[in-house]
Amino acid sequence: MSNDDCLFCKIVNGEIPAELVYESDSAVAFRDINPQAPTHCLVIPRKHISTINDIDPGDEQIVGSLYTAAREIAAQEGIADAGYRAVMNCNEGAGQSVFHIHLHVLGGRSLSWPPG
Ligand code: 5GP
Ligand code: ZN
């Protein structure tokens, strides 16, 4: 379930501090250390899954729970109605730098599309 070398597993296990904003049985969310918007949270599964490519059919409930977490966080942060982005990068070419899947929840400013 947990990967000894993984930064986000260490946050799940409380070995590295983070400003938690949400917790459930399957997911944890915390503020990004380098925020790109007034609200920038990362929603991660408690289970270590390296990339979207490593999601198994049995993980569907866990991955779905990342979106219910995003919904809760958007409401908490007061950005639900104005709009926000929930996005997951897969592998280096898309900008993934931490290899434990995470949904970026970004809001509190206008967000352009397409992203760079
Ligand atoms: P990625 O580039 O993999 O899509 O996103 C990784 C995110 O994790 C980045 O936005 C980065 O700022 C954030 N991050 C990296 N290390 C830490 C950390 O130790 N704590 C927190 N809260 N965020 C981190
Ligand atoms: Zn991990």
mmCIF file with all atom_site columns, C-alpha atoms and ligand atoms in Angstrom, residues 7-8 11 16-19 30-36 40 42 87-90 94-100 102 104, ligand 1:
data_model
loop_
_atom_site.group_PDB
_atom_site.id
_atom_site.type_symbol
_atom_site.label_atom_id
_atom_site.label_alt_id
_atom_site.label_comp_id
_atom_site.label_asym_id
_atom_site.label_entity_id
_atom_site.label_seq_id
_atom_site.pdbx_PDB_ins_code
_atom_site.Cartn_x
_atom_site.Cartn_y
_atom_site.Cartn_z
_atom_site.occupancy
_atom_site.B_iso_or_equiv
_atom_site.pdbx_formal_charge
_atom_site.auth_seq_id
_atom_site.auth_comp_id
_atom_site.auth_asym_id
_atom_site.auth_atom_id
_atom_site.pdbx_PDB_model_num
ATOM   1  C CA  . LEU A 1 7   ? 7.090  11.750 -0.580  1.00 0.00 ? 7   LEU A CA  1
ATOM   2  C CA  . PHE A 1 8   ? 3.294  11.632 -0.652  1.00 0.00 ? 8   PHE A CA  1
ATOM   3  C CA  . ILE A 1 11  ? 2.605  12.774 4.053   1.00 0.00 ? 11  ILE A CA  1
ATOM   4  C CA  . ILE A 1 16  ? 6.347  14.707 6.574   1.00 0.00 ? 16  ILE A CA  1
ATOM   5  C CA  . PRO A 1 17  ? 4.129  17.602 7.666   1.00 0.00 ? 17  PRO A CA  1
ATOM   6  C CA  . ALA A 1 18  ? 1.526  19.133 5.363   1.00 0.00 ? 18  ALA A CA  1
ATOM   7  C CA  . GLU A 1 19  ? -1.378 21.500 5.815   1.00 0.00 ? 19  GLU A CA  1
ATOM   8  C CA  . PHE A 1 30  ? -3.297 19.224 1.587   1.00 0.00 ? 30  PHE A CA  1
ATOM   9  C CA  . ARG A 1 31  ? -2.125 22.597 0.322   1.00 0.00 ? 31  ARG A CA  1
ATOM   10 C CA  . ASP A 1 32  ? 0.519  22.601 -2.400  1.00 0.00 ? 32  ASP A CA  1
ATOM   11 C CA  . ILE A 1 33  ? 3.888  23.851 -1.123  1.00 0.00 ? 33  ILE A CA  1
ATOM   12 C CA  . ASN A 1 34  ? 4.270  26.022 -4.239  1.00 0.00 ? 34  ASN A CA  1
ATOM   13 C CA  . PRO A 1 35  ? 0.746  27.270 -4.968  1.00 0.00 ? 35  PRO A CA  1
ATOM   14 C CA  . GLN A 1 36  ? -0.121 28.331 -8.494  1.00 0.00 ? 36  GLN A CA  1
ATOM   15 C CA  . HIS A 1 40  ? -4.074 25.030 -4.791  1.00 0.00 ? 40  HIS A CA  1
ATOM   16 C CA  . LEU A 1 42  ? -3.452 18.240 -3.879  1.00 0.00 ? 42  LEU A CA  1
ATOM   17 C CA  . VAL A 1 87  ? -6.322 18.075 -13.035 1.00 0.00 ? 87  VAL A CA  1
ATOM   18 C CA  . MET A 1 88  ? -3.895 15.171 -12.853 1.00 0.00 ? 88  MET A CA  1
ATOM   19 C CA  . ASN A 1 89  ? -0.623 15.089 -14.779 1.00 0.00 ? 89  ASN A CA  1
ATOM   20 C CA  . CYS A 1 90  ? 0.676  11.745 -16.047 1.00 0.00 ? 90  CYS A CA  1
ATOM   21 C CA  . ALA A 1 94  ? 2.850  16.258 -18.807 1.00 0.00 ? 94  ALA A CA  1
ATOM   22 C CA  . GLY A 1 95  ? 4.690  17.744 -15.837 1.00 0.00 ? 95  GLY A CA  1
ATOM   23 C CA  . GLN A 1 96  ? 4.326  14.984 -13.235 1.00 0.00 ? 96  GLN A CA  1
ATOM   24 C CA  . SER A 1 97  ? 7.135  15.325 -10.703 1.00 0.00 ? 97  SER A CA  1
ATOM   25 C CA  . VAL A 1 98  ? 5.818  13.294 -7.755  1.00 0.00 ? 98  VAL A CA  1
ATOM   26 C CA  . PHE A 1 99  ? 4.996  9.708  -8.667  1.00 0.00 ? 99  PHE A CA  1
ATOM   27 C CA  . HIS A 1 100 ? 2.015  9.139  -6.397  1.00 0.00 ? 100 HIS A CA  1
ATOM   28 C CA  . HIS A 1 102 ? -2.571 13.561 -7.136  1.00 0.00 ? 102 HIS A CA  1
ATOM   29 C CA  . HIS A 1 104 ? -4.506 19.376 -8.371  1.00 0.00 ? 104 HIS A CA  1
HETATM 30 P P1  . 5GP B 2 .   ? 3.136  17.385 -10.310 1.00 0.00 ? 1   5GP B P1  1
HETATM 31 O O1  . 5GP B 2 .   ? 4.191  18.276 -10.906 1.00 0.00 ? 1   5GP B O1  1
HETATM 32 O O2  . 5GP B 2 .   ? 3.681  16.000 -9.993  1.00 0.00 ? 1   5GP B O2  1
HETATM 33 O O3  . 5GP B 2 .   ? 1.849  17.337 -11.070 1.00 0.00 ? 1   5GP B O3  1
HETATM 34 O O4  . 5GP B 2 .   ? 2.753  18.050 -8.922  1.00 0.00 ? 1   5GP B O4  1
HETATM 35 C C1  . 5GP B 2 .   ? 3.512  17.890 -7.769  1.00 0.00 ? 1   5GP B C1  1
HETATM 36 C C2  . 5GP B 2 .   ? 3.130  19.008 -6.849  1.00 0.00 ? 1   5GP B C2  1
HETATM 37 O O5  . 5GP B 2 .   ? 3.574  18.672 -5.545  1.00 0.00 ? 1   5GP B O5  1
HETATM 38 C C3  . 5GP B 2 .   ? 3.758  20.349 -7.211  1.00 0.00 ? 1   5GP B C3  1
HETATM 39 O O6  . 5GP B 2 .   ? 2.722  21.304 -7.448  1.00 0.00 ? 1   5GP B O6  1
HETATM 40 C C4  . 5GP B 2 .   ? 4.607  20.682 -6.000  1.00 0.00 ? 1   5GP B C4  1
HETATM 41 O O7  . 5GP B 2 .   ? 4.604  22.057 -5.680  1.00 0.00 ? 1   5GP B O7  1
HETATM 42 C C5  . 5GP B 2 .   ? 3.990  19.844 -4.904  1.00 0.00 ? 1   5GP B C5  1
HETATM 43 N N1  . 5GP B 2 .   ? 4.898  19.434 -3.863  1.00 0.00 ? 1   5GP B N1  1
HETATM 44 C C6  . 5GP B 2 .   ? 6.135  18.883 -4.036  1.00 0.00 ? 1   5GP B C6  1
HETATM 45 N N2  . 5GP B 2 .   ? 6.691  18.586 -2.849  1.00 0.00 ? 1   5GP B N2  1
HETATM 46 C C7  . 5GP B 2 .   ? 5.775  18.931 -1.902  1.00 0.00 ? 1   5GP B C7  1
HETATM 47 C C8  . 5GP B 2 .   ? 5.773  18.855 -0.470  1.00 0.00 ? 1   5GP B C8  1
HETATM 48 O O8  . 5GP B 2 .   ? 6.718  18.384 0.173   1.00 0.00 ? 1   5GP B O8  1
HETATM 49 N N3  . 5GP B 2 .   ? 4.670  19.314 0.169   1.00 0.00 ? 1   5GP B N3  1
HETATM 50 C C9  . 5GP B 2 .   ? 3.595  19.836 -0.511  1.00 0.00 ? 1   5GP B C9  1
HETATM 51 N N4  . 5GP B 2 .   ? 2.558  20.259 0.217   1.00 0.00 ? 1   5GP B N4  1
HETATM 52 N N5  . 5GP B 2 .   ? 3.558  19.909 -1.848  1.00 0.00 ? 1   5GP B N5  1
HETATM 53 C C10 . 5GP B 2 .   ? 4.637  19.466 -2.540  1.00 0.00 ? 1   5GP B C10 1
#
